[in-house]
PDB file of N, CA and C in Angstrom:
ATOM      1  N   MET Z 327      11.332 -38.661-110.044  1.00 45.00           N
ATOM      2  CA  MET Z 327      11.313 -37.973-111.314  1.00 45.00           C
ATOM      3  C   MET Z 327      11.835 -38.917-112.369  1.00 45.00           C
ATOM      4  N   ALA Z 328      11.130 -39.051-113.459  1.00 46.00           N
ATOM      5  CA  ALA Z 328      11.481 -39.991-114.520  1.00 46.00           C
ATOM      6  C   ALA Z 328      12.464 -39.332-115.455  1.00 46.00           C
ATOM      7  N   GLY Z 329      12.986 -40.113-116.423  1.00 47.00           N
ATOM      8  CA  GLY Z 329      13.924 -39.595-117.406  1.00 47.00           C
ATOM      9  C   GLY Z 329      13.282 -38.537-118.267  1.00 47.00           C
ATOM     10  N   THR Z 330      14.062 -37.793-119.005  1.00 47.00           N
ATOM     11  CA  THR Z 330      13.563 -36.688-119.799  1.00 47.00           C
ATOM     12  C   THR Z 330      13.179 -37.127-121.184  1.00 47.00           C
ATOM     13  N   GLY Z 331      13.344 -38.375-121.468  1.00 49.00           N
ATOM     14  CA  GLY Z 331      12.963 -38.859-122.773  1.00 49.00           C
ATOM     15  C   GLY Z 331      14.126 -38.878-123.739  1.00 49.00           C
ATOM     16  N   ASP Z 332      15.257 -38.331-123.365  1.00 50.00           N
ATOM     17  CA  ASP Z 332      16.401 -38.328-124.275  1.00 50.00           C
ATOM     18  C   ASP Z 332      17.419 -39.395-123.904  1.00 50.00           C
ATOM     19  N   GLY Z 333      17.033 -40.311-123.028  1.00 49.00           N
ATOM     20  CA  GLY Z 333      17.915 -41.415-122.671  1.00 49.00           C
ATOM     21  C   GLY Z 333      18.769 -41.127-121.451  1.00 49.00           C
ATOM     22  N   HIS Z 334      18.651 -39.959-120.822  1.00 51.00           N
ATOM     23  CA  HIS Z 334      19.427 -39.611-119.636  1.00 51.00           C
ATOM     24  C   HIS Z 334      18.545 -39.581-118.418  1.00 51.00           C
ATOM     25  N   ASP Z 335      19.061 -40.066-117.352  1.00 57.00           N
ATOM     26  CA  ASP Z 335      18.378 -40.020-116.069  1.00 57.00           C
ATOM     27  C   ASP Z 335      18.732 -38.699-115.400  1.00 57.00           C
ATOM     28  N   GLY Z 336      17.819 -38.005-114.786  1.00 61.00           N
ATOM     29  CA  GLY Z 336      18.055 -36.736-114.124  1.00 61.00           C
ATOM     30  C   GLY Z 336      19.072 -36.870-113.000  1.00 61.00           C
ATOM     31  N   ARG Z 337      19.024 -37.996-112.295  1.00 74.00           N
ATOM     32  CA  ARG Z 337      19.983 -38.212-111.212  1.00 74.00           C
ATOM     33  C   ARG Z 337      21.396 -38.382-111.765  1.00 74.00           C
ATOM     34  N   ALA Z 338      21.546 -38.963-112.899  1.00 72.00           N
ATOM     35  CA  ALA Z 338      22.864 -39.140-113.517  1.00 72.00           C
ATOM     36  C   ALA Z 338      23.423 -37.770-113.899  1.00 72.00           C
ATOM     37  N   ASP Z 339      22.572 -36.886-114.412  1.00 78.00           N
ATOM     38  CA  ASP Z 339      23.010 -35.536-114.757  1.00 78.00           C
ATOM     39  C   ASP Z 339      23.452 -34.779-113.510  1.00 78.00           C
ATOM     40  N   ASP Z 340      22.683 -34.951-112.410  1.00 82.00           N
ATOM     41  CA  ASP Z 340      23.063 -34.307-111.159  1.00 82.00           C
ATOM     42  C   ASP Z 340      24.409 -34.836-110.666  1.00 82.00           C
ATOM     43  N   ARG Z 341      24.607 -36.131-110.800  1.00 83.00           N
ATOM     44  CA  ARG Z 341      25.852 -36.744-110.352  1.00 83.00           C
ATOM     45  C   ARG Z 341      27.020 -36.231-111.196  1.00 83.00           C
ATOM     46  N   GLU Z 342      26.826 -36.127-112.495  1.00 84.00           N
ATOM     47  CA  GLU Z 342      27.869 -35.611-113.392  1.00 84.00           C
ATOM     48  C   GLU Z 342      28.204 -34.164-113.046  1.00 84.00           C
ATOM     49  N   ALA Z 343      27.185 -33.389-112.747  1.00 81.00           N
ATOM     50  CA  ALA Z 343      27.400 -31.990-112.376  1.00 81.00           C
ATOM     51  C   ALA Z 343      28.162 -31.912-111.062  1.00 81.00           C
ATOM     52  N   GLN Z 344      27.858 -32.790-110.126  1.00 84.00           N
ATOM     53  CA  GLN Z 344      28.543 -32.799-108.834  1.00 84.00           C
ATOM     54  C   GLN Z 344      30.011 -33.192-109.022  1.00 84.00           C
ATOM     55  N   VAL Z 345      30.274 -34.192-109.841  1.00 83.00           N
ATOM     56  CA  VAL Z 345      31.646 -34.622-110.115  1.00 83.00           C
ATOM     57  C   VAL Z 345      32.414 -33.493-110.797  1.00 83.00           C
ATOM     58  N   ALA Z 346      31.782 -32.824-111.739  1.00 80.00           N
ATOM     59  CA  ALA Z 346      32.430 -31.709-112.439  1.00 80.00           C
ATOM     60  C   ALA Z 346      32.736 -30.571-111.467  1.00 80.00           C
ATOM     61  N   ALA Z 347      31.821 -30.293-110.561  1.00 79.00           N
ATOM     62  CA  ALA Z 347      32.038 -29.225-109.579  1.00 79.00           C
ATOM     63  C   ALA Z 347      33.194 -29.583-108.648  1.00 79.00           C
ATOM     64  N   GLN Z 348      33.275 -30.849-108.243  1.00 79.00           N
ATOM     65  CA  GLN Z 348      34.382 -31.278-107.385  1.00 79.00           C
ATOM     66  C   GLN Z 348      35.720 -31.168-108.121  1.00 79.00           C
ATOM     67  N   ALA Z 349      35.731 -31.537-109.395  1.00 76.00           N
ATOM     68  CA  ALA Z 349      36.959 -31.439-110.186  1.00 76.00           C
ATOM     69  C   ALA Z 349      37.386 -29.983-110.314  1.00 76.00           C
ATOM     70  N   LEU Z 350      36.430 -29.102-110.553  1.00 71.00           N
ATOM     71  CA  LEU Z 350      36.734 -27.674-110.650  1.00 71.00           C
ATOM     72  C   LEU Z 350      37.269 -27.155-109.323  1.00 71.00           C
ATOM     73  N   GLU Z 351      36.710 -27.598-108.218  1.00 74.00           N
ATOM     74  CA  GLU Z 351      37.172 -27.180-106.891  1.00 74.00           C
ATOM     75  C   GLU Z 351      38.622 -27.620-106.666  1.00 74.00           C
ATOM     76  N   ARG Z 352      38.944 -28.849-107.079  1.00 72.00           N
ATOM     77  CA  ARG Z 352      40.327 -29.322-106.927  1.00 72.00           C
ATOM     78  C   ARG Z 352      41.285 -28.473-107.753  1.00 72.00           C
ATOM     79  N   VAL Z 353      40.886 -28.093-108.947  1.00 65.00           N
ATOM     80  CA  VAL Z 353      41.732 -27.265-109.809  1.00 65.00           C
ATOM     81  C   VAL Z 353      41.941 -25.897-109.184  1.00 65.00           C
ATOM     82  N   THR Z 354      40.879 -25.286-108.685  1.00 65.00           N
ATOM     83  CA  THR Z 354      41.024 -23.954-108.092  1.00 65.00           C
ATOM     84  C   THR Z 354      41.836 -24.020-106.802  1.00 65.00           C
ATOM     85  N   ASP Z 355      41.685 -25.117-106.039  1.00 63.00           N
ATOM     86  CA  ASP Z 355      42.522 -25.282-104.841  1.00 63.00           C
ATOM     87  C   ASP Z 355      43.990 -25.331-105.225  1.00 63.00           C
ATOM     88  N   HIS Z 356      44.286 -26.060-106.292  1.00 61.00           N
ATOM     89  CA  HIS Z 356      45.673 -26.180-106.758  1.00 61.00           C
ATOM     90  C   HIS Z 356      46.218 -24.817-107.180  1.00 61.00           C
ATOM     91  N   VAL Z 357      45.414 -24.040-107.877  1.00 60.00           N
ATOM     92  CA  VAL Z 357      45.845 -22.712-108.323  1.00 60.00           C
ATOM     93  C   VAL Z 357      46.101 -21.812-107.114  1.00 60.00           C
ATOM     94  N   GLU Z 358      45.225 -21.857-106.110  1.00 64.00           N
ATOM     95  CA  GLU Z 358      45.414 -21.049-104.907  1.00 64.00           C
ATOM     96  C   GLU Z 358      46.688 -21.458-104.178  1.00 64.00           C
ATOM     97  N   GLU Z 359      46.938 -22.773-104.070  1.00 66.00           N
ATOM     98  CA  GLU Z 359      48.155 -23.255-103.415  1.00 66.00           C
ATOM     99  C   GLU Z 359      49.389 -22.798-104.184  1.00 66.00           C
ATOM    100  N   LYS Z 360      49.311 -22.854-105.510  1.00 69.00           N
ATOM    101  CA  LYS Z 360      50.447 -22.437-106.332  1.00 69.00           C
ATOM    102  C   LYS Z 360      50.718 -20.943-106.123  1.00 69.00           C
ATOM    103  N   GLN Z 361      49.665 -20.140-106.054  1.00 70.00           N
ATOM    104  CA  GLN Z 361      49.839 -18.714-105.824  1.00 70.00           C
ATOM    105  C   GLN Z 361      50.442 -18.456-104.451  1.00 70.00           C
ATOM    106  N   LEU Z 362      50.025 -19.221-103.439  1.00 69.00           N
ATOM    107  CA  LEU Z 362      50.605 -19.084-102.111  1.00 69.00           C
ATOM    108  C   LEU Z 362      52.083 -19.449-102.139  1.00 69.00           C
ATOM    109  N   ASP Z 363      52.417 -20.540-102.845  1.00 80.00           N
ATOM    110  CA  ASP Z 363      53.814 -20.951-102.960  1.00 80.00           C
ATOM    111  C   ASP Z 363      54.630 -19.874-103.666  1.00 80.00           C
ATOM    112  N   GLU Z 364      54.091 -19.290-104.717  1.00 82.00           N
ATOM    113  CA  GLU Z 364      54.800 -18.226-105.436  1.00 82.00           C
ATOM    114  C   GLU Z 364      55.025 -17.021-104.528  1.00 82.00           C
ATOM    115  N   ASN Z 365      54.027 -16.698-103.711  1.00 84.00           N
ATOM    116  CA  ASN Z 365      54.178 -15.583-102.768  1.00 84.00           C
ATOM    117  C   ASN Z 365      55.266 -15.884-101.746  1.00 84.00           C
ATOM    118  N   LYS Z 366      55.308 -17.119-101.257  1.00 85.00           N
ATOM    119  CA  LYS Z 366      56.333 -17.504-100.287  1.00 85.00           C
ATOM    120  C   LYS Z 366      57.721 -17.419-100.922  1.00 85.00           C
ATOM    121  N   VAL Z 367      57.835 -17.877-102.157  1.00 87.00           N
ATOM    122  CA  VAL Z 367      59.121 -17.822-102.862  1.00 87.00           C
ATOM    123  C   VAL Z 367      59.550 -16.366-103.036  1.00 87.00           C
ATOM    124  N   HIS Z 368      58.619 -15.526-103.443  1.00 88.00           N
ATOM    125  CA  HIS Z 368      58.931 -14.109-103.635  1.00 88.00           C
ATOM    126  C   HIS Z 368      59.392 -13.474-102.321  1.00 88.00           C
ATOM    127  N   GLN Z 369      58.675 -13.761-101.242  1.00 91.00           N
ATOM    128  CA  GLN Z 369      59.048 -13.203 -99.939  1.00 91.00           C
ATOM    129  C   GLN Z 369      60.433 -13.691 -99.515  1.00 91.00           C
ATOM    130  N   ALA Z 370      60.719 -14.959 -99.762  1.00 90.00           N
ATOM    131  CA  ALA Z 370      62.030 -15.512 -99.404  1.00 90.00           C
ATOM    132  C   ALA Z 370      63.133 -14.852-100.226  1.00 90.00           C
ATOM    133  N   MET Z 371      62.869 -14.639-101.512  1.00 93.00           N
ATOM    134  CA  MET Z 371      63.866 -13.995-102.373  1.00 93.00           C
ATOM    135  C   MET Z 371      64.126 -12.558-101.927  1.00 93.00           C
ATOM    136  N   VAL Z 372      63.088 -11.852-101.548  1.00 94.00           N
ATOM    137  CA  VAL Z 372      63.244 -10.478-101.057  1.00 94.00           C
ATOM    138  C   VAL Z 372      64.068 -10.479 -99.774  1.00 94.00           C
ATOM    139  N   ALA Z 373      63.779 -11.420 -98.877  1.00 94.00           N
ATOM    140  CA  ALA Z 373      64.518 -11.500 -97.614  1.00 94.00           C
ATOM    141  C   ALA Z 373      65.993 -11.818 -97.865  1.00 94.00           C
ATOM    142  N   ILE Z 374      66.256 -12.714 -98.801  1.00 94.00           N
ATOM    143  CA  ILE Z 374      67.644 -13.062 -99.137  1.00 94.00           C
ATOM    144  C   ILE Z 374      68.362 -11.856 -99.727  1.00 94.00           C
ATOM    145  N   ALA Z 375      67.693 -11.145-100.613  1.00 95.00           N
ATOM    146  CA  ALA Z 375      68.307  -9.965-101.230  1.00 95.00           C
ATOM    147  C   ALA Z 375      68.615  -8.897-100.180  1.00 95.00           C
ATOM    148  N   GLU Z 376      67.705  -8.693 -99.244  1.00 95.00           N
ATOM    149  CA  GLU Z 376      67.939  -7.711 -98.182  1.00 95.00           C
ATOM    150  C   GLU Z 376      69.095  -8.136 -97.278  1.00 95.00           C
ATOM    151  N   ALA Z 377      69.152  -9.420 -96.951  1.00 95.00           N
ATOM    152  CA  ALA Z 377      70.243  -9.926 -96.111  1.00 95.00           C
ATOM    153  C   ALA Z 377      71.578  -9.796 -96.839  1.00 95.00           C
ATOM    154  N   ASP Z 378      71.578 -10.078 -98.129  1.00 95.00           N
ATOM    155  CA  ASP Z 378      72.805  -9.952 -98.925  1.00 95.00           C
ATOM    156  C   ASP Z 378      73.264  -8.501 -98.973  1.00 95.00           C
ATOM    157  N   LYS Z 379      72.324  -7.596 -99.141  1.00 95.00           N
ATOM    158  CA  LYS Z 379      72.659  -6.170 -99.163  1.00 95.00           C
ATOM    159  C   LYS Z 379      73.251  -5.731 -97.825  1.00 95.00           C
ATOM    160  N   ALA Z 380      72.643  -6.194 -96.735  1.00 95.00           N
ATOM    161  CA  ALA Z 380      73.145  -5.852 -95.402  1.00 95.00           C
ATOM    162  C   ALA Z 380      74.542  -6.434 -95.185  1.00 95.00           C
ATOM    163  N   ASN Z 381      74.772  -7.659 -95.657  1.00 96.00           N
ATOM    164  CA  ASN Z 381      76.102  -8.273 -95.523  1.00 96.00           C
ATOM    165  C   ASN Z 381      77.154  -7.509 -96.314  1.00 96.00           C
ATOM    166  N   ARG Z 382      76.803  -7.106 -97.525  1.00 96.00           N
ATOM    167  CA  ARG Z 382      77.757  -6.340 -98.346  1.00 96.00           C
ATOM    168  C   ARG Z 382      78.083  -5.005 -97.677  1.00 96.00           C
ATOM    169  N   GLU Z 383      77.085  -4.357 -97.114  1.00 96.00           N
ATOM    170  CA  GLU Z 383      77.305  -3.076 -96.442  1.00 96.00           C
ATOM    171  C   GLU Z 383      78.182  -3.269 -95.203  1.00 96.00           C
ATOM    172  N   ALA Z 384      77.931  -4.327 -94.449  1.00 96.00           N
ATOM    173  CA  ALA Z 384      78.748  -4.611 -93.270  1.00 96.00           C
ATOM    174  C   ALA Z 384      80.193  -4.897 -93.683  1.00 96.00           C
ATOM    175  N   GLN Z 385      80.377  -5.615 -94.778  1.00 95.00           N
ATOM    176  CA  GLN Z 385      81.724  -5.910 -95.276  1.00 95.00           C
ATOM    177  C   GLN Z 385      82.434  -4.622 -95.701  1.00 95.00           C
ATOM    178  N   ARG Z 386      81.720  -3.738 -96.392  1.00 96.00           N
ATOM    179  CA  ARG Z 386      82.312  -2.456 -96.793  1.00 96.00           C
ATOM    180  C   ARG Z 386      82.719  -1.631 -95.572  1.00 96.00           C
ATOM    181  N   GLN Z 387      81.855  -1.643 -94.564  1.00 96.00           N
ATOM    182  CA  GLN Z 387      82.152  -0.900 -93.337  1.00 96.00           C
ATOM    183  C   GLN Z 387      83.374  -1.484 -92.646  1.00 96.00           C
ATOM    184  N   ARG Z 388      83.461  -2.811 -92.594  1.00 93.00           N
ATOM    185  CA  ARG Z 388      84.607  -3.478 -91.962  1.00 93.00           C
ATOM    186  C   ARG Z 388      85.895  -3.146 -92.716  1.00 93.00           C
ATOM    187  N   GLU Z 389      85.847  -3.189 -94.048  1.00 93.00           N
ATOM    188  CA  GLU Z 389      87.026  -2.854 -94.846  1.00 93.00           C
ATOM    189  C   GLU Z 389      87.452  -1.407 -94.629  1.00 93.00           C
ATOM    190  N   LYS Z 390      86.475  -0.536 -94.487  1.00 95.00           N
ATOM    191  CA  LYS Z 390      86.765   0.875 -94.235  1.00 95.00           C
ATOM    192  C   LYS Z 390      87.450   1.044 -92.882  1.00 95.00           C
ATOM    193  N   GLU Z 391      86.944   0.340 -91.867  1.00 94.00           N
ATOM    194  CA  GLU Z 391      87.554   0.411 -90.541  1.00 94.00           C
ATOM    195  C   GLU Z 391      88.979  -0.127 -90.557  1.00 94.00           C
ATOM    196  N   LEU Z 392      89.191  -1.253 -91.244  1.00 92.00           N
ATOM    197  CA  LEU Z 392      90.539  -1.835 -91.312  1.00 92.00           C
ATOM    198  C   LEU Z 392      91.499  -0.924 -92.065  1.00 92.00           C
ATOM    199  N   ALA Z 393      91.006  -0.283 -93.121  1.00 93.00           N
ATOM    200  CA  ALA Z 393      91.863   0.601 -93.913  1.00 93.00           C
ATOM    201  C   ALA Z 393      92.331   1.798 -93.080  1.00 93.00           C
ATOM    202  N   ALA Z 394      91.578   2.171 -92.080  1.00 94.00           N
ATOM    203  CA  ALA Z 394      91.931   3.320 -91.239  1.00 94.00           C
ATOM    204  C   ALA Z 394      93.032   2.988 -90.227  1.00 94.00           C
ATOM    205  N   VAL Z 395      93.306   1.703 -90.015  1.00 93.00           N
ATOM    206  CA  VAL Z 395      94.335   1.291 -89.046  1.00 93.00           C
ATOM    207  C   VAL Z 395      95.708   1.515 -89.664  1.00 93.00           C
ATOM    208  N   LYS Z 396      96.545   2.236 -88.945  1.00 94.00           N
ATOM    209  CA  LYS Z 396      97.918   2.501 -89.401  1.00 94.00           C
ATOM    210  C   LYS Z 396      98.784   1.275 -89.125  1.00 94.00           C
ATOM    211  N   ILE Z 397      99.542   0.857 -90.140  1.00 94.00           N
ATOM    212  CA  ILE Z 397     100.440  -0.280 -89.958  1.00 94.00           C
ATOM    213  C   ILE Z 397     101.843   0.082 -90.425  1.00 94.00           C
ATOM    214  N   ASN Z 398     102.800  -0.625 -89.902  1.00 94.00           N
ATOM    215  CA  ASN Z 398     104.199  -0.444 -90.275  1.00 94.00           C
ATOM    216  C   ASN Z 398     104.541  -1.518 -91.310  1.00 94.00           C
ATOM    217  N   MET Z 399     105.027  -1.110 -92.460  1.00 95.00           N
ATOM    218  CA  MET Z 399     105.337  -2.067 -93.520  1.00 95.00           C
ATOM    219  C   MET Z 399     106.445  -3.040 -93.100  1.00 95.00           C
ATOM    220  N   ALA Z 400     107.319  -2.623 -92.190  1.00 96.00           N
ATOM    221  CA  ALA Z 400     108.346  -3.542 -91.684  1.00 96.00           C
ATOM    222  C   ALA Z 400     107.684  -4.681 -90.913  1.00 96.00           C
ATOM    223  N   ASP Z 401     106.589  -4.388 -90.204  1.00 95.00           N
ATOM    224  CA  ASP Z 401     105.846  -5.422 -89.484  1.00 95.00           C
ATOM    225  C   ASP Z 401     105.201  -6.403 -90.475  1.00 95.00           C
ATOM    226  N   VAL Z 402     104.716  -5.871 -91.577  1.00 95.00           N
ATOM    227  CA  VAL Z 402     104.140  -6.723 -92.621  1.00 95.00           C
ATOM    228  C   VAL Z 402     105.214  -7.682 -93.128  1.00 95.00           C
ATOM    229  N   ASP Z 403     106.411  -7.162 -93.362  1.00 95.00           N
ATOM    230  CA  ASP Z 403     107.515  -8.004 -93.850  1.00 95.00           C
ATOM    231  C   ASP Z 403     107.859  -9.103 -92.854  1.00 95.00           C
ATOM    232  N   VAL Z 404     107.818  -8.789 -91.561  1.00 95.00           N
ATOM    233  CA  VAL Z 404     108.097  -9.801 -90.534  1.00 95.00           C
ATOM    234  C   VAL Z 404     107.079 -10.941 -90.624  1.00 95.00           C
ATOM    235  N   ILE Z 405     105.819 -10.593 -90.746  1.00 95.00           N
ATOM    236  CA  ILE Z 405     104.767 -11.614 -90.833  1.00 95.00           C
ATOM    237  C   ILE Z 405     104.952 -12.464 -92.085  1.00 95.00           C
ATOM    238  N   VAL Z 406     105.252 -11.815 -93.208  1.00 95.00           N
ATOM    239  CA  VAL Z 406     105.470 -12.536 -94.466  1.00 95.00           C
ATOM    240  C   VAL Z 406     106.621 -13.529 -94.316  1.00 95.00           C
ATOM    241  N   GLU Z 407     107.730 -13.089 -93.721  1.00 94.00           N
ATOM    242  CA  GLU Z 407     108.903 -13.953 -93.568  1.00 94.00           C
ATOM    243  C   GLU Z 407     108.649 -15.078 -92.576  1.00 94.00           C
ATOM    244  N   GLU Z 408     107.984 -14.780 -91.465  1.00 91.00           N
ATOM    245  CA  GLU Z 408     107.789 -15.775 -90.413  1.00 91.00           C
ATOM    246  C   GLU Z 408     106.744 -16.836 -90.770  1.00 91.00           C
ATOM    247  N   PHE Z 409     105.704 -16.429 -91.482  1.00 93.00           N
ATOM    248  CA  PHE Z 409     104.598 -17.358 -91.730  1.00 93.00           C
ATOM    249  C   PHE Z 409     104.390 -17.704 -93.199  1.00 93.00           C
ATOM    250  N   GLY Z 410     105.158 -17.108 -94.081  1.00 93.00           N
ATOM    251  CA  GLY Z 410     105.072 -17.450 -95.496  1.00 93.00           C
ATOM    252  C   GLY Z 410     103.745 -17.097 -96.152  1.00 93.00           C
ATOM    253  N   VAL Z 411     103.099 -16.068 -95.656  1.00 95.00           N
ATOM    254  CA  VAL Z 411     101.844 -15.621 -96.273  1.00 95.00           C
ATOM    255  C   VAL Z 411     102.151 -14.469 -97.223  1.00 95.00           C
ATOM    256  N   ASP Z 412     101.207 -14.175 -98.110  1.00 94.00           N
ATOM    257  CA  ASP Z 412     101.450 -13.046 -99.013  1.00 94.00           C
ATOM    258  C   ASP Z 412     101.255 -11.725 -98.269  1.00 94.00           C
ATOM    259  N   LYS Z 413     101.739 -10.655 -98.884  1.00 96.00           N
ATOM    260  CA  LYS Z 413     101.720  -9.335 -98.222  1.00 96.00           C
ATOM    261  C   LYS Z 413     100.303  -8.877 -97.898  1.00 96.00           C
ATOM    262  N   LYS Z 414      99.377  -9.123 -98.800  1.00 95.00           N
ATOM    263  CA  LYS Z 414      97.994  -8.674 -98.580  1.00 95.00           C
ATOM    264  C   LYS Z 414      97.405  -9.350 -97.344  1.00 95.00           C
ATOM    265  N   ALA Z 415      97.633 -10.664 -97.208  1.00 95.00           N
ATOM    266  CA  ALA Z 415      97.122 -11.388 -96.039  1.00 95.00           C
ATOM    267  C   ALA Z 415      97.791 -10.890 -94.765  1.00 95.00           C
ATOM    268  N   ALA Z 416      99.076 -10.617 -94.841  1.00 95.00           N
ATOM    269  CA  ALA Z 416      99.802 -10.104 -93.680  1.00 95.00           C
ATOM    270  C   ALA Z 416      99.280  -8.724 -93.286  1.00 95.00           C
ATOM    271  N   GLU Z 417      99.017  -7.867 -94.267  1.00 95.00           N
ATOM    272  CA  GLU Z 417      98.472  -6.536 -93.980  1.00 95.00           C
ATOM    273  C   GLU Z 417      97.117  -6.640 -93.292  1.00 95.00           C
ATOM    274  N   ILE Z 418      96.270  -7.506 -93.818  1.00 94.00           N
ATOM    275  CA  ILE Z 418      94.929  -7.667 -93.237  1.00 94.00           C
ATOM    276  C   ILE Z 418      95.035  -8.150 -91.797  1.00 94.00           C
ATOM    277  N   ARG Z 419      95.886  -9.157 -91.581  1.00 95.00           N
ATOM    278  CA  ARG Z 419      96.034  -9.698 -90.219  1.00 95.00           C
ATOM    279  C   ARG Z 419      96.549  -8.629 -89.271  1.00 95.00           C
ATOM    280  N   LEU Z 420      97.498  -7.839 -89.727  1.00 96.00           N
ATOM    281  CA  LEU Z 420      98.057  -6.771 -88.896  1.00 96.00           C
ATOM    282  C   LEU Z 420      96.989  -5.710 -88.601  1.00 96.00           C
ATOM    283  N   ARG Z 421      96.194  -5.358 -89.605  1.00 95.00           N
ATOM    284  CA  ARG Z 421      95.124  -4.374 -89.399  1.00 95.00           C
ATOM    285  C   ARG Z 421      94.061  -4.920 -88.449  1.00 95.00           C
ATOM    286  N   GLU Z 422      93.730  -6.211 -88.586  1.00 94.00           N
ATOM    287  CA  GLU Z 422      92.744  -6.823 -87.690  1.00 94.00           C
ATOM    288  C   GLU Z 422      93.214  -6.799 -86.240  1.00 94.00           C
ATOM    289  N   ASN Z 423      94.522  -6.751 -86.052  1.00 96.00           N
ATOM    290  CA  ASN Z 423      95.104  -6.702 -84.707  1.00 96.00           C
ATOM    291  C   ASN Z 423      95.562  -5.293 -84.344  1.00 96.00           C
ATOM    292  N   LYS Z 424      94.889  -4.304 -84.943  1.00 95.00           N
ATOM    293  CA  LYS Z 424      95.105  -2.881 -84.631  1.00 95.00           C
ATOM    294  C   LYS Z 424      96.544  -2.426 -84.825  1.00 95.00           C
ATOM    295  N   GLY Z 425      97.244  -3.071 -85.773  1.00 94.00           N
ATOM    296  CA  GLY Z 425      98.611  -2.676 -86.095  1.00 94.00           C
ATOM    297  C   GLY Z 425      99.648  -3.189 -85.114  1.00 94.00           C
ATOM    298  N   GLU Z 426      99.245  -4.011 -84.173  1.00 94.00           N
ATOM    299  CA  GLU Z 426     100.161  -4.528 -83.156  1.00 94.00           C
ATOM    300  C   GLU Z 426     100.797  -5.824 -83.649  1.00 94.00           C
ATOM    301  N   LEU Z 427     102.104  -5.771 -83.901  1.00 94.00           N
ATOM    302  CA  LEU Z 427     102.815  -6.924 -84.453  1.00 94.00           C
ATOM    303  C   LEU Z 427     102.709  -8.139 -83.556  1.00 94.00           C
ATOM    304  N   GLU Z 428     102.922  -7.957 -82.269  1.00 94.00           N
ATOM    305  CA  GLU Z 428     102.898  -9.099 -81.355  1.00 94.00           C
ATOM    306  C   GLU Z 428     101.562  -9.828 -81.386  1.00 94.00           C
ATOM    307  N   SER Z 429     100.460  -9.075 -81.369  1.00 94.00           N
ATOM    308  CA  SER Z 429      99.131  -9.670 -81.432  1.00 94.00           C
ATOM    309  C   SER Z 429      98.913 -10.389 -82.761  1.00 94.00           C
ATOM    310  N   ALA Z 430      99.367  -9.781 -83.840  1.00 94.00           N
ATOM    311  CA  ALA Z 430      99.213 -10.396 -85.155  1.00 94.00           C
ATOM    312  C   ALA Z 430      99.984 -11.707 -85.238  1.00 94.00           C
ATOM    313  N   LEU Z 431     101.209 -11.711 -84.708  1.00 93.00           N
ATOM    314  CA  LEU Z 431     102.008 -12.938 -84.712  1.00 93.00           C
ATOM    315  C   LEU Z 431     101.341 -14.029 -83.867  1.00 93.00           C
ATOM    316  N   LYS Z 432     100.837 -13.665 -82.712  1.00 93.00           N
ATOM    317  CA  LYS Z 432     100.185 -14.643 -81.841  1.00 93.00           C
ATOM    318  C   LYS Z 432      98.906 -15.196 -82.483  1.00 93.00           C
ATOM    319  N   SER Z 433      98.261 -14.393 -83.304  1.00 93.00           N
ATOM    320  CA  SER Z 433      97.004 -14.841 -83.919  1.00 93.00           C
ATOM    321  C   SER Z 433      97.231 -16.000 -84.903  1.00 93.00           C
ATOM    322  N   TYR Z 434      98.459 -16.150 -85.375  1.00 89.00           N
ATOM    323  CA  TYR Z 434      98.786 -17.254 -86.273  1.00 89.00           C
ATOM    324  C   TYR Z 434      99.039 -18.551 -85.512  1.00 89.00           C
ATOM    325  N   LEU Z 435      99.247 -18.468 -84.225  1.00 89.00           N
ATOM    326  CA  LEU Z 435      99.589 -19.658 -83.442  1.00 89.00           C
ATOM    327  C   LEU Z 435      98.373 -20.363 -82.910  1.00 89.00           C
TER     328      LEU Z 435
END
């Protein structure tokens, strides 16, 4: 097939169209990959948020359980004097050891 008379070869036009189609394909591939990446990021963020929520709930439950443990304030004072920790830390340690002074003291060793 000869030229069209306007100075362009038909094969050159076909080649240009093929190059343009390949360029468009690369662009659409990039957009699809970007959308996949965005979906992965969104899924990861949702998973992190759910894990964080579960951790906060577990922490609240643990604090509730510890608060239910009866402790003797004299035992708290012993821990404070023996180990030089603040009262809050001593209370927590005593509660973690079910209010048993001996166990709480041993846990520091």
